[in-house]
Amino acid sequence: SITDDAELLHMVEKCGQLNKTKIAEGGRKLRKCWASSWLVLAGNSLMFYKDPKVSAAWPPSGSRPESSVDLRGARIEWARDLSSKRNVFHFRTVTGNEYLLQSDNEAVSQDWYQAIKGVIHRLDQE
Ligand code: I3P
């Protein structure tokens, strides 16, 4: 609804495009499948939307995230050994869902890494 979108917009810390692959579900390994994804960092959540292929249309009215993860207790680290791609970081939720996130642009990757890490640390201190 418009109210929900407005509430979410208020909480948005960062949004943008990254390459993403899920590599584990509940601790069970998955086959990599890299795809472009639109990420929204808001509140305690990181949400993944289907890449709209157009810039910065937010909020994507009516659309729901393809998936959303709770950042509480999550772990994040640079992952130089888990991919042949550059600027890759590894992200793991408490429930054992694991993702690799990546941009060819080093600054973009760095910004996302810091933003997600910041939220995780804030939640750790609550
Ligand atoms: C995978 C695909 C991935 C690659 C992965 C391959 O092959 O090419 O892009 O990961 O490497 O197995 P397929 O398309 O047949 O599933 P990176 O691009 O992250 O290196 P990996 O198996 O060494 O992880």
Tab-separated table of N, CA, C and O and ligand atoms in Angstrom:
chain	number	residue	atom	x	y	z
A	1	SER	N	0.838	-1.206	0.000
A	1	SER	CA	0.000	0.000	0.000
A	1	SER	C	0.870	1.253	0.000
A	1	SER	O	2.075	1.188	0.292
A	2	ILE	N	0.264	2.384	-0.281
A	2	ILE	CA	1.006	3.659	-0.306
A	2	ILE	C	1.577	3.961	1.082
A	2	ILE	O	2.710	4.412	1.209
A	3	THR	N	0.799	3.662	2.135
A	3	THR	CA	1.266	3.907	3.501
A	3	THR	C	2.502	3.081	3.804
A	3	THR	O	3.485	3.590	4.348
A	4	ASP	N	2.464	1.788	3.441
A	4	ASP	CA	3.614	0.912	3.663
A	4	ASP	C	4.831	1.425	2.906
A	4	ASP	O	5.939	1.444	3.436
A	5	ASP	N	4.634	1.830	1.649
A	5	ASP	CA	5.731	2.332	0.833
A	5	ASP	C	6.343	3.581	1.472
A	5	ASP	O	7.560	3.731	1.513
A	6	ALA	N	5.480	4.477	1.983
A	6	ALA	CA	5.957	5.710	2.596
A	6	ALA	C	6.762	5.396	3.861
A	6	ALA	O	7.810	5.995	4.108
A	7	GLU	N	6.280	4.426	4.632
A	7	GLU	CA	6.977	4.016	5.853
A	7	GLU	C	8.352	3.446	5.521
A	7	GLU	O	9.340	3.763	6.156
A	8	LEU	N	8.375	2.596	4.494
A	8	LEU	CA	9.619	1.960	4.077
A	8	LEU	C	10.595	3.009	3.560
A	8	LEU	O	11.771	3.010	3.916
A	9	LEU	N	10.081	3.919	2.751
A	9	LEU	CA	10.911	4.980	2.177
A	9	LEU	C	11.601	5.760	3.294
A	9	LEU	O	12.775	6.112	3.201
A	10	HIS	N	10.858	6.003	4.370
A	10	HIS	CA	11.380	6.736	5.518
A	10	HIS	C	12.577	6.012	6.139
A	10	HIS	O	13.485	6.642	6.662
A	11	MET	N	12.563	4.680	6.100
A	11	MET	CA	13.612	3.884	6.760
A	11	MET	C	14.779	3.545	5.845
A	11	MET	O	15.771	3.010	6.314
A	12	VAL	N	14.641	3.839	4.558
A	12	VAL	CA	15.675	3.392	3.608
A	12	VAL	C	17.025	4.054	3.890
A	12	VAL	O	17.128	5.271	3.959
A	13	GLU	N	18.041	3.223	4.083
A	13	GLU	CA	19.392	3.730	4.290
A	13	GLU	C	20.159	3.788	2.988
A	13	GLU	O	20.991	4.656	2.775
A	14	LYS	N	19.874	2.803	2.133
A	14	LYS	CA	20.624	2.723	0.892
A	14	LYS	C	19.863	1.843	-0.081
A	14	LYS	O	19.224	0.868	0.319
A	15	CYS	N	19.925	2.206	-1.358
A	15	CYS	CA	19.381	1.293	-2.361
A	15	CYS	C	20.239	1.382	-3.619
A	15	CYS	O	20.944	2.373	-3.835
A	16	GLY	N	20.207	0.344	-4.407
A	16	GLY	CA	21.001	0.327	-5.624
A	16	GLY	C	21.160	-1.083	-6.162
A	16	GLY	O	20.590	-2.027	-5.623
A	17	GLN	N	21.956	-1.175	-7.213
A	17	GLN	CA	22.087	-2.434	-7.938
A	17	GLN	C	23.400	-3.138	-7.580
A	17	GLN	O	24.451	-2.512	-7.476
A	18	LEU	N	23.314	-4.448	-7.362
A	18	LEU	CA	24.504	-5.282	-7.171
A	18	LEU	C	24.277	-6.614	-7.872
A	18	LEU	O	23.125	-7.007	-8.105
A	19	ASN	N	25.351	-7.313	-8.165
A	19	ASN	CA	25.233	-8.690	-8.633
A	19	ASN	C	25.159	-9.594	-7.415
A	19	ASN	O	25.857	-9.377	-6.432
A	20	LYS	N	24.296	-10.582	-7.506
A	20	LYS	CA	24.010	-11.412	-6.341
A	20	LYS	C	23.904	-12.877	-6.735
A	20	LYS	O	23.372	-13.211	-7.797
A	21	THR	N	24.405	-13.740	-5.876
A	21	THR	CA	24.077	-15.157	-5.989
A	21	THR	C	23.895	-15.731	-4.600
A	21	THR	O	24.669	-15.427	-3.685
A	22	LYS	N	22.854	-16.510	-4.434
A	22	LYS	CA	22.653	-17.215	-3.168
A	22	LYS	C	23.501	-18.472	-3.239
A	22	LYS	O	23.523	-19.152	-4.267
A	23	ILE	N	24.256	-18.768	-2.187
A	23	ILE	CA	25.116	-19.960	-2.229
A	23	ILE	C	24.741	-21.001	-1.188
A	23	ILE	O	25.272	-22.116	-1.208
A	24	ALA	N	23.838	-20.651	-0.257
A	24	ALA	CA	23.352	-21.658	0.698
A	24	ALA	C	21.980	-21.260	1.214
A	24	ALA	O	21.661	-20.071	1.330
A	25	GLU	N	21.187	-22.269	1.477
A	25	GLU	CA	19.834	-22.086	2.019
A	25	GLU	C	19.725	-22.958	3.271
A	25	GLU	O	19.825	-24.188	3.170
A	26	GLY	N	19.587	-22.316	4.422
A	26	GLY	CA	19.511	-23.068	5.676
A	26	GLY	C	20.717	-23.977	5.876
A	26	GLY	O	20.585	-25.080	6.402
A	27	GLY	N	21.873	-23.482	5.443
A	27	GLY	CA	23.107	-24.250	5.620
A	27	GLY	C	23.390	-25.251	4.500
A	27	GLY	O	24.471	-25.820	4.432
A	28	ARG	N	22.403	-25.451	3.620
A	28	ARG	CA	22.592	-26.391	2.510
A	28	ARG	C	23.150	-25.659	1.290
A	28	ARG	O	22.575	-24.647	0.868
A	29	LYS	N	24.235	-26.155	0.753
A	29	LYS	CA	24.893	-25.481	-0.382
A	29	LYS	C	24.011	-25.438	-1.617
A	29	LYS	O	23.314	-26.407	-1.931
A	30	LEU	N	24.048	-24.346	-2.328
A	30	LEU	CA	23.303	-24.191	-3.589
A	30	LEU	C	24.287	-23.939	-4.719
A	30	LEU	O	25.389	-23.429	-4.492
A	31	ARG	N	23.857	-24.266	-5.923
A	31	ARG	CA	24.656	-23.948	-7.100
A	31	ARG	C	24.572	-22.440	-7.347
A	31	ARG	O	23.489	-21.840	-7.307
A	32	LYS	N	25.729	-21.845	-7.636
A	32	LYS	CA	25.759	-20.404	-7.911
A	32	LYS	C	24.916	-20.050	-9.127
A	32	LYS	O	24.922	-20.779	-10.120
A	33	CYS	N	24.248	-18.927	-9.028
A	33	CYS	CA	23.514	-18.403	-10.172
A	33	CYS	C	23.531	-16.880	-10.076
A	33	CYS	O	22.648	-16.272	-9.493
A	34	TRP	N	24.567	-16.277	-10.631
A	34	TRP	CA	24.736	-14.824	-10.542
A	34	TRP	C	23.659	-14.100	-11.338
A	34	TRP	O	23.362	-14.491	-12.465
A	35	ALA	N	23.085	-13.064	-10.759
A	35	ALA	CA	22.125	-12.219	-11.473
A	35	ALA	C	22.154	-10.829	-10.858
A	35	ALA	O	22.487	-10.656	-9.677
A	36	SER	N	21.794	-9.866	-11.661
A	36	SER	CA	21.700	-8.498	-11.179
A	36	SER	C	20.476	-8.364	-10.284
A	36	SER	O	19.418	-8.918	-10.578
A	37	SER	N	20.626	-7.655	-9.171
A	37	SER	CA	19.525	-7.500	-8.232
A	37	SER	C	19.481	-6.051	-7.739
A	37	SER	O	20.514	-5.376	-7.676
A	38	TRP	N	18.274	-5.605	-7.416
A	38	TRP	CA	18.087	-4.258	-6.850
A	38	TRP	C	17.951	-4.418	-5.347
A	38	TRP	O	17.047	-5.123	-4.881
A	39	LEU	N	18.881	-3.821	-4.585
A	39	LEU	CA	18.902	-4.000	-3.138
A	39	LEU	C	18.363	-2.769	-2.421
A	39	LEU	O	18.648	-1.635	-2.826
A	40	VAL	N	17.631	-3.012	-1.360
A	40	VAL	CA	17.168	-1.937	-0.494
A	40	VAL	C	17.532	-2.303	0.940
A	40	VAL	O	17.140	-3.361	1.432
A	41	LEU	N	18.302	-1.421	1.577
A	41	LEU	CA	18.673	-1.599	2.974
A	41	LEU	C	17.786	-0.668	3.794
A	41	LEU	O	17.848	0.558	3.631
A	42	ALA	N	16.926	-1.243	4.626
A	42	ALA	CA	15.969	-0.435	5.398
A	42	ALA	C	15.647	-1.116	6.715
A	42	ALA	O	15.339	-2.310	6.733
A	43	GLY	N	15.726	-0.357	7.797
A	43	GLY	CA	15.436	-0.920	9.109
A	43	GLY	C	16.408	-2.045	9.418
A	43	GLY	O	17.616	-1.877	9.289
A	44	ASN	N	15.871	-3.203	9.800
A	44	ASN	CA	16.711	-4.359	10.128
A	44	ASN	C	16.847	-5.301	8.949
A	44	ASN	O	17.359	-6.406	9.114
A	45	SER	N	16.385	-4.875	7.782
A	45	SER	CA	16.284	-5.800	6.658
A	45	SER	C	17.101	-5.377	5.440
A	45	SER	O	17.291	-4.193	5.178
A	46	LEU	N	17.534	-6.384	4.722
A	46	LEU	CA	18.087	-6.190	3.388
A	46	LEU	C	17.125	-6.883	2.430
A	46	LEU	O	16.857	-8.081	2.573
A	47	MET	N	16.569	-6.089	1.508
A	47	MET	CA	15.565	-6.628	0.584
A	47	MET	C	16.128	-6.705	-0.822
A	47	MET	O	16.850	-5.812	-1.259
A	48	PHE	N	15.779	-7.784	-1.496
A	48	PHE	CA	16.218	-7.989	-2.875
A	48	PHE	C	15.010	-7.885	-3.799
A	48	PHE	O	14.047	-8.633	-3.645
A	49	TYR	N	15.085	-6.972	-4.747
A	49	TYR	CA	14.046	-6.822	-5.763
A	49	TYR	C	14.601	-7.275	-7.098
A	49	TYR	O	15.810	-7.236	-7.333
A	50	LYS	N	13.709	-7.666	-7.945
A	50	LYS	CA	14.084	-7.935	-9.329
A	50	LYS	C	14.652	-6.634	-9.908
A	50	LYS	O	14.087	-5.566	-9.718
A	51	ASP	N	15.798	-6.724	-10.576
A	51	ASP	CA	16.429	-5.533	-11.139
A	51	ASP	C	15.484	-4.856	-12.141
A	51	ASP	O	15.107	-5.459	-13.141
A	52	PRO	N	15.069	-3.604	-11.865
A	52	PRO	CA	14.109	-2.938	-12.739
A	52	PRO	C	14.690	-2.504	-14.084
A	52	PRO	O	13.944	-2.144	-14.984
A	53	LYS	N	16.035	-2.578	-14.223
A	53	LYS	CA	16.722	-2.177	-15.463
A	53	LYS	C	16.534	-0.691	-15.796
A	53	LYS	O	16.945	-0.232	-16.836
A	54	VAL	N	15.875	0.013	-14.917
A	54	VAL	CA	15.807	1.467	-15.049
A	54	VAL	C	16.274	2.037	-13.719
A	54	VAL	O	16.125	1.400	-12.689
A	55	SER	N	16.826	3.226	-13.761
A	55	SER	CA	17.488	3.730	-12.560
A	55	SER	C	16.517	4.251	-11.514
A	55	SER	O	15.522	4.916	-11.824
A	56	ALA	N	16.789	3.889	-10.285
A	56	ALA	CA	16.262	4.539	-9.085
A	56	ALA	C	14.757	4.778	-9.044
A	56	ALA	O	14.312	5.804	-8.548
A	57	ALA	N	13.980	3.873	-9.590
A	57	ALA	CA	12.530	3.995	-9.442
A	57	ALA	C	12.143	3.451	-8.070
A	57	ALA	O	11.954	2.257	-7.892
A	58	TRP	N	12.047	4.303	-7.097
A	58	TRP	CA	11.767	3.885	-5.730
A	58	TRP	C	10.742	4.803	-5.094
A	58	TRP	O	10.844	5.997	-5.261
A	59	PRO	N	9.759	4.315	-4.348
A	59	PRO	CA	9.551	2.892	-4.116
A	59	PRO	C	8.945	2.201	-5.332
A	59	PRO	O	8.199	2.815	-6.072
A	60	PRO	N	9.285	0.929	-5.544
A	60	PRO	CA	8.720	0.194	-6.671
A	60	PRO	C	7.273	-0.141	-6.340
A	60	PRO	O	6.979	-1.217	-5.862
A	61	SER	N	6.379	0.801	-6.564
A	61	SER	CA	5.022	0.728	-6.037
A	61	SER	C	4.315	-0.551	-6.439
A	61	SER	O	4.368	-0.961	-7.590
A	62	GLY	N	3.690	-1.168	-5.466
A	62	GLY	CA	2.966	-2.395	-5.727
A	62	GLY	C	3.839	-3.631	-5.716
A	62	GLY	O	3.363	-4.714	-5.434
A	63	SER	N	5.129	-3.476	-6.009
A	63	SER	CA	5.963	-4.672	-6.074
A	63	SER	C	6.494	-5.037	-4.691
A	63	SER	O	6.773	-4.176	-3.863
A	64	ARG	N	6.606	-6.301	-4.463
A	64	ARG	CA	7.141	-6.822	-3.202
A	64	ARG	C	8.537	-7.355	-3.483
A	64	ARG	O	8.817	-7.777	-4.598
A	65	PRO	N	9.402	-7.355	-2.457
A	65	PRO	CA	10.728	-7.920	-2.683
A	65	PRO	C	10.654	-9.398	-3.073
A	65	PRO	O	9.741	-10.105	-2.639
A	66	GLU	N	11.599	-9.842	-3.884
A	66	GLU	CA	11.700	-11.276	-4.199
A	66	GLU	C	12.086	-12.034	-2.941
A	66	GLU	O	11.660	-13.156	-2.721
A	67	SER	N	12.956	-11.393	-2.162
A	67	SER	CA	13.304	-11.964	-0.864
A	67	SER	C	13.780	-10.849	0.053
A	67	SER	O	14.129	-9.755	-0.404
A	68	SER	N	13.765	-11.148	1.325
A	68	SER	CA	14.136	-10.165	2.329
A	68	SER	C	14.847	-10.913	3.451
A	68	SER	O	14.401	-11.994	3.831
A	69	VAL	N	15.951	-10.378	3.931
A	69	VAL	CA	16.666	-11.070	5.003
A	69	VAL	C	16.791	-10.179	6.234
A	69	VAL	O	16.952	-8.966	6.128
A	70	ASP	N	16.712	-10.817	7.394
A	70	ASP	CA	16.876	-10.140	8.676
A	70	ASP	C	18.371	-10.012	8.965
A	70	ASP	O	19.097	-11.003	8.914
A	71	LEU	N	18.812	-8.795	9.251
A	71	LEU	CA	20.243	-8.565	9.454
A	71	LEU	C	20.707	-8.850	10.877
A	71	LEU	O	21.909	-8.867	11.153
A	72	ARG	N	19.737	-9.080	11.784
A	72	ARG	CA	20.117	-9.334	13.177
A	72	ARG	C	20.940	-10.626	13.287
A	72	ARG	O	20.477	-11.688	12.888
A	73	GLY	N	22.152	-10.502	13.820
A	73	GLY	CA	23.018	-11.676	13.998
A	73	GLY	C	23.710	-12.138	12.720
A	73	GLY	O	24.392	-13.158	12.722
A	74	ALA	N	23.535	-11.365	11.638
A	74	ALA	CA	24.156	-11.752	10.368
A	74	ALA	C	25.663	-11.507	10.413
A	74	ALA	O	26.180	-10.809	11.299
A	75	ARG	N	26.368	-12.121	9.464
A	75	ARG	CA	27.824	-11.948	9.367
A	75	ARG	C	28.157	-11.500	7.955
A	75	ARG	O	27.518	-11.918	6.994
A	76	ILE	N	29.173	-10.669	7.856
A	76	ILE	CA	29.594	-10.202	6.533
A	76	ILE	C	31.114	-10.154	6.485
A	76	ILE	O	31.751	-9.800	7.474
A	77	GLU	N	31.673	-10.571	5.370
A	77	GLU	CA	33.135	-10.530	5.228
A	77	GLU	C	33.502	-10.498	3.744
A	77	GLU	O	32.767	-10.998	2.901
A	78	TRP	N	34.651	-9.921	3.460
A	78	TRP	CA	35.152	-9.947	2.083
A	78	TRP	C	35.484	-11.387	1.726
A	78	TRP	O	35.916	-12.158	2.581
A	79	ALA	N	35.242	-11.755	0.480
A	79	ALA	CA	35.362	-13.155	0.073
A	79	ALA	C	36.232	-13.275	-1.170
A	79	ALA	O	35.733	-13.408	-2.276
A	80	ARG	N	37.516	-13.196	-0.952
A	80	ARG	CA	38.426	-13.255	-2.112
A	80	ARG	C	38.581	-14.667	-2.660
A	80	ARG	O	38.997	-14.838	-3.792
A	81	ASP	N	38.223	-15.668	-1.834
A	81	ASP	CA	38.443	-17.063	-2.242
A	81	ASP	C	37.185	-17.759	-2.757
A	81	ASP	O	37.255	-18.908	-3.179
A	82	LEU	N	36.052	-17.089	-2.720
A	82	LEU	CA	34.793	-17.768	-3.042
A	82	LEU	C	34.296	-17.498	-4.447
A	82	LEU	O	33.252	-17.989	-4.859
A	83	SER	N	35.053	-16.683	-5.190
A	83	SER	CA	34.629	-16.340	-6.543
A	83	SER	C	35.819	-15.867	-7.353
A	83	SER	O	36.790	-15.350	-6.799
A	84	SER	N	35.706	-16.031	-8.655
A	84	SER	CA	36.735	-15.485	-9.544
A	84	SER	C	36.483	-14.002	-9.808
A	84	SER	O	37.337	-13.320	-10.370
A	85	LYS	N	35.301	-13.505	-9.399
A	85	LYS	CA	34.988	-12.092	-9.610
A	85	LYS	C	35.701	-11.237	-8.570
A	85	LYS	O	36.120	-11.720	-7.526
A	86	ARG	N	35.800	-9.932	-8.873
A	86	ARG	CA	36.453	-9.020	-7.915
A	86	ARG	C	35.399	-8.321	-7.063
A	86	ARG	O	34.222	-8.291	-7.423
A	87	ASN	N	35.867	-7.761	-5.958
A	87	ASN	CA	35.013	-6.958	-5.060
A	87	ASN	C	33.808	-7.748	-4.544
A	87	ASN	O	32.706	-7.215	-4.456
A	88	VAL	N	34.034	-9.006	-4.206
A	88	VAL	CA	32.940	-9.876	-3.745
A	88	VAL	C	32.927	-9.931	-2.222
A	88	VAL	O	33.972	-10.097	-1.592
A	89	PHE	N	31.747	-9.751	-1.636
A	89	PHE	CA	31.656	-10.056	-0.210
A	89	PHE	C	30.596	-11.110	0.058
A	89	PHE	O	29.671	-11.317	-0.724
A	90	HIS	N	30.792	-11.791	1.176
A	90	HIS	CA	29.985	-12.929	1.596
A	90	HIS	C	29.094	-12.470	2.742
A	90	HIS	O	29.544	-11.756	3.633
A	91	PHE	N	27.852	-12.883	2.687
A	91	PHE	CA	26.872	-12.458	3.660
A	91	PHE	C	26.106	-13.687	4.139
A	91	PHE	O	25.682	-14.510	3.337
A	92	ARG	N	25.984	-13.849	5.462
A	92	ARG	CA	25.343	-15.028	6.033
A	92	ARG	C	24.357	-14.618	7.114
A	92	ARG	O	24.693	-13.872	8.028
A	93	THR	N	23.124	-15.121	7.015
A	93	THR	CA	22.110	-14.831	8.034
A	93	THR	C	22.186	-15.872	9.154
A	93	THR	O	22.790	-16.935	8.981
A	94	VAL	N	21.531	-15.582	10.297
A	94	VAL	CA	21.521	-16.545	11.405
A	94	VAL	C	20.862	-17.858	10.999
A	94	VAL	O	21.163	-18.901	11.564
A	95	THR	N	19.963	-17.785	10.013
A	95	THR	CA	19.255	-18.995	9.587
A	95	THR	C	20.060	-19.832	8.581
A	95	THR	O	19.574	-20.844	8.098
A	96	GLY	N	21.277	-19.374	8.285
A	96	GLY	CA	22.136	-20.159	7.398
A	96	GLY	C	21.890	-19.935	5.917
A	96	GLY	O	22.227	-20.780	5.096
A	97	ASN	N	21.295	-18.791	5.596
A	97	ASN	CA	21.209	-18.414	4.187
A	97	ASN	C	22.453	-17.588	3.854
A	97	ASN	O	22.791	-16.646	4.569
A	98	GLU	N	23.116	-17.966	2.761
A	98	GLU	CA	24.365	-17.293	2.402
A	98	GLU	C	24.295	-16.731	0.990
A	98	GLU	O	23.738	-17.366	0.084
A	99	TYR	N	24.862	-15.563	0.826
A	99	TYR	CA	24.869	-14.867	-0.460
A	99	TYR	C	26.265	-14.355	-0.761
A	99	TYR	O	27.016	-14.021	0.155
A	100	LEU	N	26.578	-14.240	-2.044
A	100	LEU	CA	27.715	-13.445	-2.474
A	100	LEU	C	27.149	-12.225	-3.179
A	100	LEU	O	26.192	-12.342	-3.959
A	101	LEU	N	27.738	-11.078	-2.891
A	101	LEU	CA	27.314	-9.820	-3.510
A	101	LEU	C	28.532	-9.157	-4.128
A	101	LEU	O	29.633	-9.220	-3.559
A	102	GLN	N	28.323	-8.518	-5.268
A	102	GLN	CA	29.477	-8.051	-6.042
A	102	GLN	C	29.120	-6.915	-6.981
A	102	GLN	O	28.015	-6.874	-7.533
A	103	SER	N	30.085	-6.002	-7.149
A	103	SER	CA	30.014	-5.016	-8.226
A	103	SER	C	31.398	-4.916	-8.846
A	103	SER	O	32.406	-5.030	-8.136
A	104	ASP	N	31.476	-4.704	-10.139
A	104	ASP	CA	32.772	-4.478	-10.774
A	104	ASP	C	33.366	-3.153	-10.314
A	104	ASP	O	34.579	-2.952	-10.369
A	105	ASN	N	32.500	-2.255	-9.849
A	105	ASN	CA	32.941	-0.962	-9.320
A	105	ASN	C	33.330	-1.134	-7.851
A	105	ASN	O	32.481	-1.401	-7.003
A	106	GLU	N	34.613	-0.987	-7.554
A	106	GLU	CA	35.107	-1.247	-6.200
A	106	GLU	C	34.433	-0.350	-5.161
A	106	GLU	O	34.062	-0.821	-4.073
A	107	ALA	N	34.248	0.932	-5.485
A	107	ALA	CA	33.646	1.873	-4.531
A	107	ALA	C	32.204	1.484	-4.205
A	107	ALA	O	31.772	1.583	-3.055
A	108	VAL	N	31.481	1.019	-5.211
A	108	VAL	CA	30.091	0.587	-5.010
A	108	VAL	C	30.050	-0.594	-4.048
A	108	VAL	O	29.269	-0.635	-3.093
A	109	SER	N	30.938	-1.562	-4.272
A	109	SER	CA	31.016	-2.738	-3.413
A	109	SER	C	31.395	-2.336	-1.977
A	109	SER	O	30.779	-2.791	-1.007
A	110	GLN	N	32.394	-1.473	-1.855
A	110	GLN	CA	32.852	-0.980	-0.546
A	110	GLN	C	31.727	-0.293	0.210
A	110	GLN	O	31.535	-0.533	1.405
A	111	ASP	N	30.974	0.565	-0.476
A	111	ASP	CA	29.884	1.317	0.162
A	111	ASP	C	28.817	0.373	0.711
A	111	ASP	O	28.322	0.557	1.818
A	112	TRP	N	28.474	-0.634	-0.091
A	112	TRP	CA	27.466	-1.608	0.353
A	112	TRP	C	27.965	-2.413	1.534
A	112	TRP	O	27.243	-2.652	2.499
A	113	TYR	N	29.225	-2.844	1.447
A	113	TYR	CA	29.822	-3.619	2.534
A	113	TYR	C	29.747	-2.821	3.843
A	113	TYR	O	29.286	-3.332	4.869
A	114	GLN	N	30.164	-1.573	3.794
A	114	GLN	CA	30.169	-0.720	4.996
A	114	GLN	C	28.761	-0.469	5.512
A	114	GLN	O	28.520	-0.486	6.721
A	115	ALA	N	27.819	-0.231	4.607
A	115	ALA	CA	26.447	0.075	5.013
A	115	ALA	C	25.803	-1.131	5.707
A	115	ALA	O	25.171	-0.989	6.770
A	116	ILE	N	25.981	-2.315	5.121
A	116	ILE	CA	25.383	-3.527	5.706
A	116	ILE	C	26.067	-3.843	7.040
A	116	ILE	O	25.408	-4.136	8.041
A	117	LYS	N	27.387	-3.745	7.063
A	117	LYS	CA	28.150	-3.989	8.291
A	117	LYS	C	27.704	-3.024	9.397
A	117	LYS	O	27.575	-3.422	10.559
A	118	GLY	N	27.463	-1.781	9.037
A	118	GLY	CA	27.014	-0.773	10.003
A	118	GLY	C	25.704	-1.158	10.669
A	118	GLY	O	25.556	-1.044	11.890
A	119	VAL	N	24.762	-1.627	9.872
A	119	VAL	CA	23.464	-2.040	10.420
A	119	VAL	C	23.628	-3.259	11.323
A	119	VAL	O	23.069	-3.313	12.422
A	120	ILE	N	24.423	-4.237	10.875
A	120	ILE	CA	24.657	-5.446	11.684
A	120	ILE	C	25.256	-5.059	13.045
A	120	ILE	O	24.803	-5.537	14.087
A	121	HIS	N	26.224	-4.167	13.028
A	121	HIS	CA	26.860	-3.741	14.283
A	121	HIS	C	25.884	-3.005	15.189
A	121	HIS	O	25.868	-3.223	16.402
A	122	ARG	N	25.060	-2.162	14.595
A	122	ARG	CA	24.049	-1.444	15.382
A	122	ARG	C	23.110	-2.441	16.056
A	122	ARG	O	22.809	-2.324	17.247
A	123	LEU	N	22.685	-3.462	15.312
A	123	LEU	CA	21.762	-4.464	15.869
A	123	LEU	C	22.449	-5.309	16.937
A	123	LEU	O	21.824	-5.706	17.920
A	124	ASP	N	23.769	-5.578	16.754
A	124	ASP	CA	24.525	-6.350	17.752
A	124	ASP	C	24.537	-5.636	19.103
A	124	ASP	O	24.606	-6.277	20.150
A	125	GLN	N	24.503	-4.295	19.053
A	125	GLN	CA	24.602	-3.516	20.286
A	125	GLN	C	23.260	-3.311	20.992
A	125	GLN	O	23.229	-2.847	22.118
A	126	GLU	N	22.164	-3.692	20.350
A	126	GLU	CA	20.833	-3.504	20.948
A	126	GLU	C	20.550	-4.556	22.032
A	126	GLU	O	21.016	-5.680	21.925
B	1	I3P	C1	29.495	-21.465	-12.342
B	1	I3P	C2	29.422	-20.049	-12.881
B	1	I3P	C3	29.803	-19.033	-11.834
B	1	I3P	C4	31.147	-19.373	-11.184
B	1	I3P	C5	31.168	-20.784	-10.643
B	1	I3P	C6	30.821	-21.792	-11.681
B	1	I3P	O1	29.284	-22.381	-13.376
B	1	I3P	O2	30.274	-19.912	-13.965
B	1	I3P	O3	29.826	-17.738	-12.404
B	1	I3P	O4	31.375	-18.527	-10.106
B	1	I3P	O5	32.419	-21.016	-10.102
B	1	I3P	O6	30.759	-23.091	-11.125
B	1	I3P	P1	27.829	-22.819	-13.928
B	1	I3P	O7	27.341	-21.689	-14.770
B	1	I3P	O8	28.103	-24.032	-14.713
B	1	I3P	O9	26.950	-23.068	-12.731
B	1	I3P	P2	32.224	-17.164	-10.090
B	1	I3P	O10	31.805	-16.361	-11.259
B	1	I3P	O11	31.822	-16.551	-8.775
B	1	I3P	O12	33.673	-17.512	-10.085
B	1	I3P	P3	32.782	-21.890	-8.809
B	1	I3P	O13	32.135	-23.230	-8.998
B	1	I3P	O14	34.255	-21.895	-8.831
B	1	I3P	O15	32.260	-21.191	-7.586
